[in-house]
Short mmCIF file of C-alpha atoms and ligand atoms in Angstrom, two decimals:
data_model
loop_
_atom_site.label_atom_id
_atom_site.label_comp_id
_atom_site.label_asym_id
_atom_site.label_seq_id
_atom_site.Cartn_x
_atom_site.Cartn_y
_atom_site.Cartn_z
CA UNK A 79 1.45 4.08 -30.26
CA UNK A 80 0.48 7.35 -29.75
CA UNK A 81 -0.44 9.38 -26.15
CA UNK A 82 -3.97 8.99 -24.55
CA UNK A 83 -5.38 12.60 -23.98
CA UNK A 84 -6.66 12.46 -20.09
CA UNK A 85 -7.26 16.10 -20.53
CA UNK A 86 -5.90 18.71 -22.93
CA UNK A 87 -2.05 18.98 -22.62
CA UNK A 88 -1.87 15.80 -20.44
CA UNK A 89 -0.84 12.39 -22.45
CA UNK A 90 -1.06 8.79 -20.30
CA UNK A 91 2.26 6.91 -21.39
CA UNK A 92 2.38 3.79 -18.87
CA UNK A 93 1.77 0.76 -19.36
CA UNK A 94 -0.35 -2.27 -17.66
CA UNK A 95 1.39 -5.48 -16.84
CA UNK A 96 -1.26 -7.92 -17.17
CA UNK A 97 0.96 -10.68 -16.41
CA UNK A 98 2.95 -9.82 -13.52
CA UNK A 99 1.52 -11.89 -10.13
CA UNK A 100 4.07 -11.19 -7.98
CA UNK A 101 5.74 -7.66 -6.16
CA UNK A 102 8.70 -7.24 -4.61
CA UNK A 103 9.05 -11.06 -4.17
CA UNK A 104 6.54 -10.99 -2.04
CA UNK A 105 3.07 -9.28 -2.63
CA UNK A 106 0.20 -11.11 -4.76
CA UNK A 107 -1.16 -9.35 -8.02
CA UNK A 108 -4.48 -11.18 -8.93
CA UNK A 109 -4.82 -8.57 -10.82
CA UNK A 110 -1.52 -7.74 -12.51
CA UNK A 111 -0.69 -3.81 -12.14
CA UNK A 112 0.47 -0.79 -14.16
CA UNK A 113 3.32 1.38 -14.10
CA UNK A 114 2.20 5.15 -15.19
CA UNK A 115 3.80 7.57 -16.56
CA UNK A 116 2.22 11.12 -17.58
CA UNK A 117 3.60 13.82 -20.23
CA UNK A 118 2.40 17.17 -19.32
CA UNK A 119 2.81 19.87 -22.19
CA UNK A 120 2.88 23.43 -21.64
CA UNK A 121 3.49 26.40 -23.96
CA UNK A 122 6.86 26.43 -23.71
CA UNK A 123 7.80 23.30 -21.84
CA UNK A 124 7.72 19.37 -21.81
CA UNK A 125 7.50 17.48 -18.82
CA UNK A 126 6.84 13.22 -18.27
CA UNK A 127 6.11 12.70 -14.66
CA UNK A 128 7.81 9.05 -13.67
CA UNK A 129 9.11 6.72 -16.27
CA UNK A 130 8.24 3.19 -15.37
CA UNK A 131 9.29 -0.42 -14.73
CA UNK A 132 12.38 -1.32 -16.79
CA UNK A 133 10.66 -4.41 -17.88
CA UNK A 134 7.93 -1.69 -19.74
CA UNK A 135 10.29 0.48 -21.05
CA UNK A 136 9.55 -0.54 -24.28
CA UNK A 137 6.28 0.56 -24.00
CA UNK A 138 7.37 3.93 -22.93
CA UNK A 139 9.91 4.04 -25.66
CA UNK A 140 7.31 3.68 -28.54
CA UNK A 141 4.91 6.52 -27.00
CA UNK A 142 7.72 8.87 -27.34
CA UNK A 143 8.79 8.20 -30.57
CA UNK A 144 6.93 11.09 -31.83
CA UNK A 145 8.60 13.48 -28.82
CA UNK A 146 11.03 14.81 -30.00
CA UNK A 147 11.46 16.71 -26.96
CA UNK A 148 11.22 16.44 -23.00
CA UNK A 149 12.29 19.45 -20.96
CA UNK A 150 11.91 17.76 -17.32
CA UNK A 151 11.52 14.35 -15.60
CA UNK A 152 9.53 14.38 -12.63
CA UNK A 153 11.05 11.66 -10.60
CA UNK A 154 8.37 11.41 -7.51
CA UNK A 155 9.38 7.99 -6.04
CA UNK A 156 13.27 6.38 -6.47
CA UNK A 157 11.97 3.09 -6.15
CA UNK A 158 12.74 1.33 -9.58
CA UNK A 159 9.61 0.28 -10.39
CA UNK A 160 8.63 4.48 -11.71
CA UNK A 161 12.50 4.92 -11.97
CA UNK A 162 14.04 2.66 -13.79
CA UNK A 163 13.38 4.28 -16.83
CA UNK A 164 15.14 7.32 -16.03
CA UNK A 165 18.51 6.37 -17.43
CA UNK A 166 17.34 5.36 -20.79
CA UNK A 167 15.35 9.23 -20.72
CA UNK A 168 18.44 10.93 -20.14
CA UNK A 169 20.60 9.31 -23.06
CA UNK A 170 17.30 9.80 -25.11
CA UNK A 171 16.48 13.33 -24.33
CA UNK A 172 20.62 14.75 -23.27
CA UNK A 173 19.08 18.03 -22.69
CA UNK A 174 16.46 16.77 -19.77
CA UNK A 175 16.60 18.04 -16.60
CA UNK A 176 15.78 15.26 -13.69
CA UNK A 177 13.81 17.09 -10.89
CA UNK A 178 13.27 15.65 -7.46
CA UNK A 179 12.59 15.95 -3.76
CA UNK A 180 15.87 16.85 -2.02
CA UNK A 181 16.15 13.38 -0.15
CA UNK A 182 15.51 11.60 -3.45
CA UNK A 183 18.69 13.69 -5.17
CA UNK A 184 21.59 11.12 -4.29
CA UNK A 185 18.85 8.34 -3.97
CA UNK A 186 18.15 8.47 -7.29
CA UNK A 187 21.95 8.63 -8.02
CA UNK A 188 22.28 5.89 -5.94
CA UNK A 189 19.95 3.32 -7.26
CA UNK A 190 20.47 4.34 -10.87
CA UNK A 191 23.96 5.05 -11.24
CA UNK A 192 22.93 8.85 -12.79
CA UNK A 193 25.19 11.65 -12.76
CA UNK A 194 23.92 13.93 -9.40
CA UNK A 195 24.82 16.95 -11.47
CA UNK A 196 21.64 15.79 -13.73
CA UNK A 197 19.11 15.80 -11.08
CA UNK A 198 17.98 18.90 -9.27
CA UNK A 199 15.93 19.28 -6.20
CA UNK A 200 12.96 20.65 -5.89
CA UNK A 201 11.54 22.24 -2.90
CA UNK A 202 8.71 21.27 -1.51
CA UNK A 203 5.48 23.75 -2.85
CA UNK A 204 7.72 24.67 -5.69
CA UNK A 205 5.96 25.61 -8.57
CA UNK A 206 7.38 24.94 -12.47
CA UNK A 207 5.39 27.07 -15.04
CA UNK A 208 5.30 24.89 -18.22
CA UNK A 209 3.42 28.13 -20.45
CA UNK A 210 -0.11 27.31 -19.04
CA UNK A 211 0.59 24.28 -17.14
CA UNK A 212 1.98 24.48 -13.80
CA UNK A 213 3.10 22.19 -11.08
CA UNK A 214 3.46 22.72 -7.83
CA UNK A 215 5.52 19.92 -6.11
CA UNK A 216 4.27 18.64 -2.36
CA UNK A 217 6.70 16.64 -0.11
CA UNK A 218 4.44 13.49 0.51
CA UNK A 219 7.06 11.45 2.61
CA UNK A 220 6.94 8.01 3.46
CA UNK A 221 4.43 6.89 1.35
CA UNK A 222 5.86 4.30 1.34
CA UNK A 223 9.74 5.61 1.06
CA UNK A 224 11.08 8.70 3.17
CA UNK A 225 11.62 10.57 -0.51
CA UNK A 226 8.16 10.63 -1.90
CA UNK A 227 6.12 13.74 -3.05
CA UNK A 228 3.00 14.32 -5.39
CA UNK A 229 3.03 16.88 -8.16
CA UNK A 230 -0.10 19.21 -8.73
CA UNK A 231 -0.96 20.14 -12.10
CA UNK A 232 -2.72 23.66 -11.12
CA UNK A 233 -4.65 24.17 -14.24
CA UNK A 234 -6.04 20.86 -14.20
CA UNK A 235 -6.39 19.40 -10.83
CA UNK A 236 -4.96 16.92 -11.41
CA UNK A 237 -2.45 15.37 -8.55
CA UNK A 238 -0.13 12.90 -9.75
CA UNK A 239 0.39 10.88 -6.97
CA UNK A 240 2.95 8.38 -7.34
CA UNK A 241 2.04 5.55 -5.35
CA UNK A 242 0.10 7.09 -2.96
CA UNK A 243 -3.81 6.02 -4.20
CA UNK A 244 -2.51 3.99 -6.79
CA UNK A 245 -3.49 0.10 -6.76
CA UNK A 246 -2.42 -3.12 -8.58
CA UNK A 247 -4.92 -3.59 -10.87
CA UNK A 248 -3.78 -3.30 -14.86
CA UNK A 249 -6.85 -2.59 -17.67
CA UNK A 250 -6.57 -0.98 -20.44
CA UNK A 251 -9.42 2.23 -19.70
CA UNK A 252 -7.68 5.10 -18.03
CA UNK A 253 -10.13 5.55 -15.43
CA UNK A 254 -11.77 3.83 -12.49
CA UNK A 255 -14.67 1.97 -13.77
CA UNK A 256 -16.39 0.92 -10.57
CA UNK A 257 -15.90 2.42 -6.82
CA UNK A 258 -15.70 -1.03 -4.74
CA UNK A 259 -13.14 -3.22 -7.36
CA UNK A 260 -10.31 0.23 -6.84
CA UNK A 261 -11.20 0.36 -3.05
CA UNK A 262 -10.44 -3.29 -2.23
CA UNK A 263 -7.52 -3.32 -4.35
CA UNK A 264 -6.35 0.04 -3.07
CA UNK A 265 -6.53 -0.81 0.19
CA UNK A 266 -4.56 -3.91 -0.62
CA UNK A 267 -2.02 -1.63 -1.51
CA UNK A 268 -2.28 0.68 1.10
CA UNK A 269 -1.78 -2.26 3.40
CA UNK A 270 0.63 -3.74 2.11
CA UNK A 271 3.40 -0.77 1.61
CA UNK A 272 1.34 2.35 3.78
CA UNK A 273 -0.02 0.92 6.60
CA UNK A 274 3.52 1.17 9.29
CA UNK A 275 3.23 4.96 7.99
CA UNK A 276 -0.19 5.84 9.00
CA UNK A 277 0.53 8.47 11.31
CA UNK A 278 2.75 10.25 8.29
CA UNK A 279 0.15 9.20 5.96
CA UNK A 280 -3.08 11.19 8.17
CA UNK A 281 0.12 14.17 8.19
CA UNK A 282 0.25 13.84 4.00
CA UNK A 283 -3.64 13.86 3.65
CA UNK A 284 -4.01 17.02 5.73
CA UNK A 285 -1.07 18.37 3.65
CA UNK A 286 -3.70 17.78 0.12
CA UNK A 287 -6.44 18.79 1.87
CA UNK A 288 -6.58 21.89 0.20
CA UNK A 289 -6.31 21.72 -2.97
CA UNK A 290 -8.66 21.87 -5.81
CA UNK A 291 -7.88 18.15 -6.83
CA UNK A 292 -10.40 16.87 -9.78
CA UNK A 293 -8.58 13.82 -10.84
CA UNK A 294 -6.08 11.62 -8.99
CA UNK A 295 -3.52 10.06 -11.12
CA UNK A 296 -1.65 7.35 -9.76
CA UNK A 297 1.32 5.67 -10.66
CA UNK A 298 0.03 2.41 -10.45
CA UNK A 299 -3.35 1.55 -11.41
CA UNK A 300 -6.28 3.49 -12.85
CA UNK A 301 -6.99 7.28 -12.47
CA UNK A 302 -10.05 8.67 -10.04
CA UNK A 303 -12.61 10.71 -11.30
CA UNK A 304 -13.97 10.52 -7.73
CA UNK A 305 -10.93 12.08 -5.56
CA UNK A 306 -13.30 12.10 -2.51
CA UNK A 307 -14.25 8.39 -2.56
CA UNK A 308 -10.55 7.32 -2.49
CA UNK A 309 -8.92 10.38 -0.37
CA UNK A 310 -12.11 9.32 2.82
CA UNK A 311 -11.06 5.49 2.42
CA UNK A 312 -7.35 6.55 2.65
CA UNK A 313 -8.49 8.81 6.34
CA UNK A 314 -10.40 5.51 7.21
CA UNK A 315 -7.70 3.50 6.81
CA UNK A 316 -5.33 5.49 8.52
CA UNK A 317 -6.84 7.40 11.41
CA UNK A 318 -6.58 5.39 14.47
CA UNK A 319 -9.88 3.81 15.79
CA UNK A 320 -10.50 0.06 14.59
CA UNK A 321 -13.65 -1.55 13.41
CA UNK A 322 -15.36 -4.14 15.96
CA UNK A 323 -13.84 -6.57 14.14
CA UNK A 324 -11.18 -9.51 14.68
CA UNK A 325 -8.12 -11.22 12.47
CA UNK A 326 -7.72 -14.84 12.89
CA UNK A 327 -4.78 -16.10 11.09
CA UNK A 328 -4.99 -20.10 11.99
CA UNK A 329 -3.33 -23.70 10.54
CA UNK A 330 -3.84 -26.87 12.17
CA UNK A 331 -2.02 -30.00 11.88
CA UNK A 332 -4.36 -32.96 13.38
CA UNK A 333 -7.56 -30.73 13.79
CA UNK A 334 -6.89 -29.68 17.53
CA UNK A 335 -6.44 -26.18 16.72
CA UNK A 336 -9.20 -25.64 13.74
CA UNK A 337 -11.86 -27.38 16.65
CA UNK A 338 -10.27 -24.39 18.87
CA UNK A 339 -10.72 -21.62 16.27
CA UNK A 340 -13.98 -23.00 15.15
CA UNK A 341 -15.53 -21.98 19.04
CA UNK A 342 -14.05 -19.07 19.04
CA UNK A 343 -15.18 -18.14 15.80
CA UNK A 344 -18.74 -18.56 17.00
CA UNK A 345 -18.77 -16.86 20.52
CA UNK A 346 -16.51 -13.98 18.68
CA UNK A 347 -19.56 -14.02 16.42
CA UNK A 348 -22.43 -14.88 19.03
CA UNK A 349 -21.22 -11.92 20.70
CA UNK A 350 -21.45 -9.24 17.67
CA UNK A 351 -18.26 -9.25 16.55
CA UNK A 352 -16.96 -9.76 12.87
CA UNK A 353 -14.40 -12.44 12.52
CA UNK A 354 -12.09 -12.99 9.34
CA UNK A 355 -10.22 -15.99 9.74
CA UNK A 356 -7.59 -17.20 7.64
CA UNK A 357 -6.29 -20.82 6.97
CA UNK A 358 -2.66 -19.87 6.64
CA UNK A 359 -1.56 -22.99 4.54
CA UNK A 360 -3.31 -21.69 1.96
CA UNK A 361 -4.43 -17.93 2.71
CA UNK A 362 -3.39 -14.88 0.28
CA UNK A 363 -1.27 -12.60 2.47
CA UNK A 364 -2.56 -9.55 1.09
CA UNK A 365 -6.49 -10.77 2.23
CA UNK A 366 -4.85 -10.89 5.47
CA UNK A 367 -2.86 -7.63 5.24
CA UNK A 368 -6.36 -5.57 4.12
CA UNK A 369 -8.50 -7.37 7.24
CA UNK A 370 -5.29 -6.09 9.22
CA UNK A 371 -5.99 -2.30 8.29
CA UNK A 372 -9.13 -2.26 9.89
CA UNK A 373 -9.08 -5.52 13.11
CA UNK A 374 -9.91 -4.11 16.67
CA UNK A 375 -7.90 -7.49 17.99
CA UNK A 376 -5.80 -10.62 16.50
CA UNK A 377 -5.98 -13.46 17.79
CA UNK A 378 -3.68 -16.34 15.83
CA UNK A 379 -4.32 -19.87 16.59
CA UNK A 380 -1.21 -22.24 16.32
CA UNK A 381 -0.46 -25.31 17.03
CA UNK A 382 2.90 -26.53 18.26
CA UNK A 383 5.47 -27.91 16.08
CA UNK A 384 8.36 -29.20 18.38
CA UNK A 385 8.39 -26.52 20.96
CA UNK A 386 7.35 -23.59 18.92
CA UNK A 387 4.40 -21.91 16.46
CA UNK A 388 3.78 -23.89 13.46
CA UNK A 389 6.17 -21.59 11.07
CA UNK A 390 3.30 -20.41 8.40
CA UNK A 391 1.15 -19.00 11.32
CA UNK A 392 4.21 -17.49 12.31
CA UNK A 393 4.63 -15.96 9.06
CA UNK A 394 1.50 -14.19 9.94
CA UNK A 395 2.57 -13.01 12.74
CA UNK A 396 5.83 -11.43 11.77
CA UNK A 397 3.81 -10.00 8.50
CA UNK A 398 1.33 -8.42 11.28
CA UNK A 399 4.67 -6.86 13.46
CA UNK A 400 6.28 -5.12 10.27
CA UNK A 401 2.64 -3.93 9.49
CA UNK A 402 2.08 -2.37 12.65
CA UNK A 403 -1.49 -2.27 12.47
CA UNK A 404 -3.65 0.21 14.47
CA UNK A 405 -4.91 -3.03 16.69
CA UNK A 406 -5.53 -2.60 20.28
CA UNK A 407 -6.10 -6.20 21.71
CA UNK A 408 -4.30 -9.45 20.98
CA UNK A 409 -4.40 -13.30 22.29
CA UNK A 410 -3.53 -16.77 21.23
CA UNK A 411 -5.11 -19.78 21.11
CA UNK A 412 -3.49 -23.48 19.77
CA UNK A 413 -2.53 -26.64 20.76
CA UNK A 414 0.48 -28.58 21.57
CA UNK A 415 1.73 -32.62 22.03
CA UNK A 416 4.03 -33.02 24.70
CA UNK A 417 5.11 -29.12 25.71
CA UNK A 418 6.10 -26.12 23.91
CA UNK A 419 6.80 -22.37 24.73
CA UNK A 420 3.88 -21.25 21.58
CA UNK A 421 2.45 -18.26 23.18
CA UNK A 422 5.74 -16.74 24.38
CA UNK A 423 7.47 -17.36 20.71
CA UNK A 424 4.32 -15.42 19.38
CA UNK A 425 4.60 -12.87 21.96
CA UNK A 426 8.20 -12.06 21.79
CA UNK A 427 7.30 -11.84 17.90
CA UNK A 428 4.94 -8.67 17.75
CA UNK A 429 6.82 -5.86 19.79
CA UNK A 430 5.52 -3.19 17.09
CA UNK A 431 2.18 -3.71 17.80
CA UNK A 432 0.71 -1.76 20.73
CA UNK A 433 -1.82 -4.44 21.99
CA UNK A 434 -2.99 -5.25 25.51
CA UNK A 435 -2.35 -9.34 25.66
CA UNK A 436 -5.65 -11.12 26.63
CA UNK A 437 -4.86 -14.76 28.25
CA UNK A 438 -4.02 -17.39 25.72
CA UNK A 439 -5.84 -20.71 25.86
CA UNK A 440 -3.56 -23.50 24.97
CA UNK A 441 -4.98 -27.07 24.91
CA UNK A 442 -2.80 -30.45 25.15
CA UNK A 443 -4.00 -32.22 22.10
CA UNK A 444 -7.88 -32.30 21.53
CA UNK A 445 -9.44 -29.18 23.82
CA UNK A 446 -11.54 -30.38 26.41
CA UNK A 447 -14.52 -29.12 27.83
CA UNK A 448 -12.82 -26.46 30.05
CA UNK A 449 -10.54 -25.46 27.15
CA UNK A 450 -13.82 -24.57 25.25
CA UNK A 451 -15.06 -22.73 27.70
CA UNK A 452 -12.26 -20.95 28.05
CA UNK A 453 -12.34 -20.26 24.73
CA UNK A 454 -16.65 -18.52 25.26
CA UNK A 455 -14.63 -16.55 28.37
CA UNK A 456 -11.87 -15.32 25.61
CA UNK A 457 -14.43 -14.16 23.33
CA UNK A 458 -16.74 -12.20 25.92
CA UNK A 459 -13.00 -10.59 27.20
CA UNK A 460 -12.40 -9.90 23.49
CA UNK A 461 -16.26 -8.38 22.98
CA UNK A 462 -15.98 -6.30 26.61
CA UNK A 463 -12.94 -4.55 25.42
CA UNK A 464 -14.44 -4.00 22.32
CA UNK A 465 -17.33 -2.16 23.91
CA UNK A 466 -15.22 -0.25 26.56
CA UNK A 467 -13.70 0.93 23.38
CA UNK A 468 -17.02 2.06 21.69
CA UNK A 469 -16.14 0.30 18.78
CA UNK A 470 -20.17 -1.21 19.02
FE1 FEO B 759 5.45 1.52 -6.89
FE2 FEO B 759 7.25 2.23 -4.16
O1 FEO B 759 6.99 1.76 -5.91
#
């Protein structure tokens, strides 16, 4: 297999995972994903920027096999999944030099078992002159680990990002081919690992903001030959006013609480508001995660199983807390049999998330005619705030 020019000098050497549904044991890939790795070759130097998923390392293995030599690893992220092949580089190439942030330094010796003496750190705007390629490394932290930077190939502008703009899609182009298919995965992504570090994230966009940057290549997913589409999604995402819309993750157990959500639902959307609900016995967490990114309010609608929130809408709930959304409103609605303590469970669940409480509405068994119409007086509270807001 031999390197894929993306421009003179710079080789693609990743490799998609097609088959992989799964991250971290927790995150759905309905599209698979890639781990990317990137040889930059200079006059007088070799450099491969990240070195993949152990499970690819094969892959990695038989684009090198006519490289007979490597002068640098760029590590920019520990996390195994663009590290892991690291240890197989350094037996392969003895003479390589690992280069990293300074946090990542022992990291990397930590998680890989290398030899600190075989890693040095770089600091951040460094530049490395390859003989007509140089990179400049920028600290990037905290997307999504407290190590992470981006390395600028000058000559090219190209920024290798890591997994900052990268997304979970695997293909076998090189390049985005279509702007709304890499947004909504990307922003799956983003959600799922970036959003509790917006505020670092807006500080690591300003950070980019000036430089000449004509492709994007991530270390997941394809690369962007449209830096501006994906760098104004990532301020959208992160800056801190919400859309006029509202996240409704929901079960129900004898149809009390979907006849509860289903009212809401329409006054929410009587009113002007946009509403995405989601059926947690069977919802894809990272739908909800990417309608999280953007919600003015959550409401979650639960009913009561013994004295407490049915445990997947719960789920939800916890998901939203380590999230920490940029929501500014919250309530709950649901139903219970005999008694319960619901909305305090769900309350005492979500201390990350900086939300003014609007009354609950809690029905005993099948809502009656004043639990629906506390449910119109929920949505118009829900809509006012919304307005006071200027978010319509
Ligand atoms: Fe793709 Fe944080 O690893």
């Amino acid at each position: 297999m031999k390197p894929r020019e993306i421009v003179p000098g710079v080789h693609y050497v990743g490799a998609p995972d097609f088959d992989r549904r799964l991250f971290d044991a927790l995150i759905p890939l309905p599209d698979g994903t890639s781990y990317n790795s990137y040889l930059v070759r200079g006059r007088d130097k070799v450099a491969l920027i990240d070195a993949v998923e152990p499970a690819k390392l094969p892959v990695l293995e038989a684009y090198l096999e006519e490289v007979p030599r490597i002068d640098y690893l760029v590590s920019n992220h520990t996390e195994q999944d663009h590290s892991g092949g690291i240890p197989w580089l350094v037996r392969r190439y003895p003479g390589i030099q690992v280069l990293s942030s300074e946090p990542a330094r022992l990291m990397l010796a930590d998680h890989l078992g290398l030899d600190p003496a075989r890693i040095r750190a770089v600091a951040d705007g460094e530049r490395l002159d390859l003989g007509g390629k140089t990179l400049r490394f920028v600290y990037t932290p905290w997307v999504h680990w407290p190590e992470t930077m981006s390395t600028y190939l000058e000559e090219d502008g190209i920024l290798f990002s890591c997994d900052f703009f990268g997304s979970h899609i695997a293909q076998t182009d090189l390049f985005v081919d279509g702007a709304d298919r890499i947004l909504a995965e990307a922003k799956r992504y983003y959600a799922e690992i970036m959003m509790p570090f917006r505020k670092i994230v807006q500080k690591d966009l300003d950070k980019i903001k000036d430089l000449d940057i004509r492709l994007i290549a991530p270390s997941h997913g394809p690369i962007h030959r449209d830096p501006a589409s994906i760098i104004g999604a990532y301020r959208d995402w992160s800056d801190d006013k919400p859309h006029n819309t509202v996240v409704l993750p929901w079960a129900t157990m004898h149809g009390s609480t979907a006849l509860m959500v289903e009212r809401l639902i329409t006054a929410l959307v009587e009113r002007g508001l946009t509403v995405h609900p989601f059926n947690m016995a069977a919802a894809d967490i990272g739908q909800l995660a990417m309608a999280l990114v953007d919600a003015a309010t959550i409401v979650v609608g639960a009913p009561t199983v013994h004295v407490g929130p049915h445990p997947v809408v719960f789920n939800a709930v916890v998901l939203a807390n380590a999230l920490r959304p940029k929501a500014r409103f919250a309530s709950i609605v649901g139903s219970y049999g005999w008694a319960g303590r619901m909305p305090e469970m769900i309350k005492a669940a979500m201390p990350n998330l900086k939300v003014e409480i609007l009354p609950p509405v809690v029905a005993k068994g099948l809502p009656k005619p004043a639990d629906l119409e506390a449910l119109d007086a929920l949505a118009a509270a829900i809509a006012a705030k919304h307005k006071e807001a200027g978010l319509f």
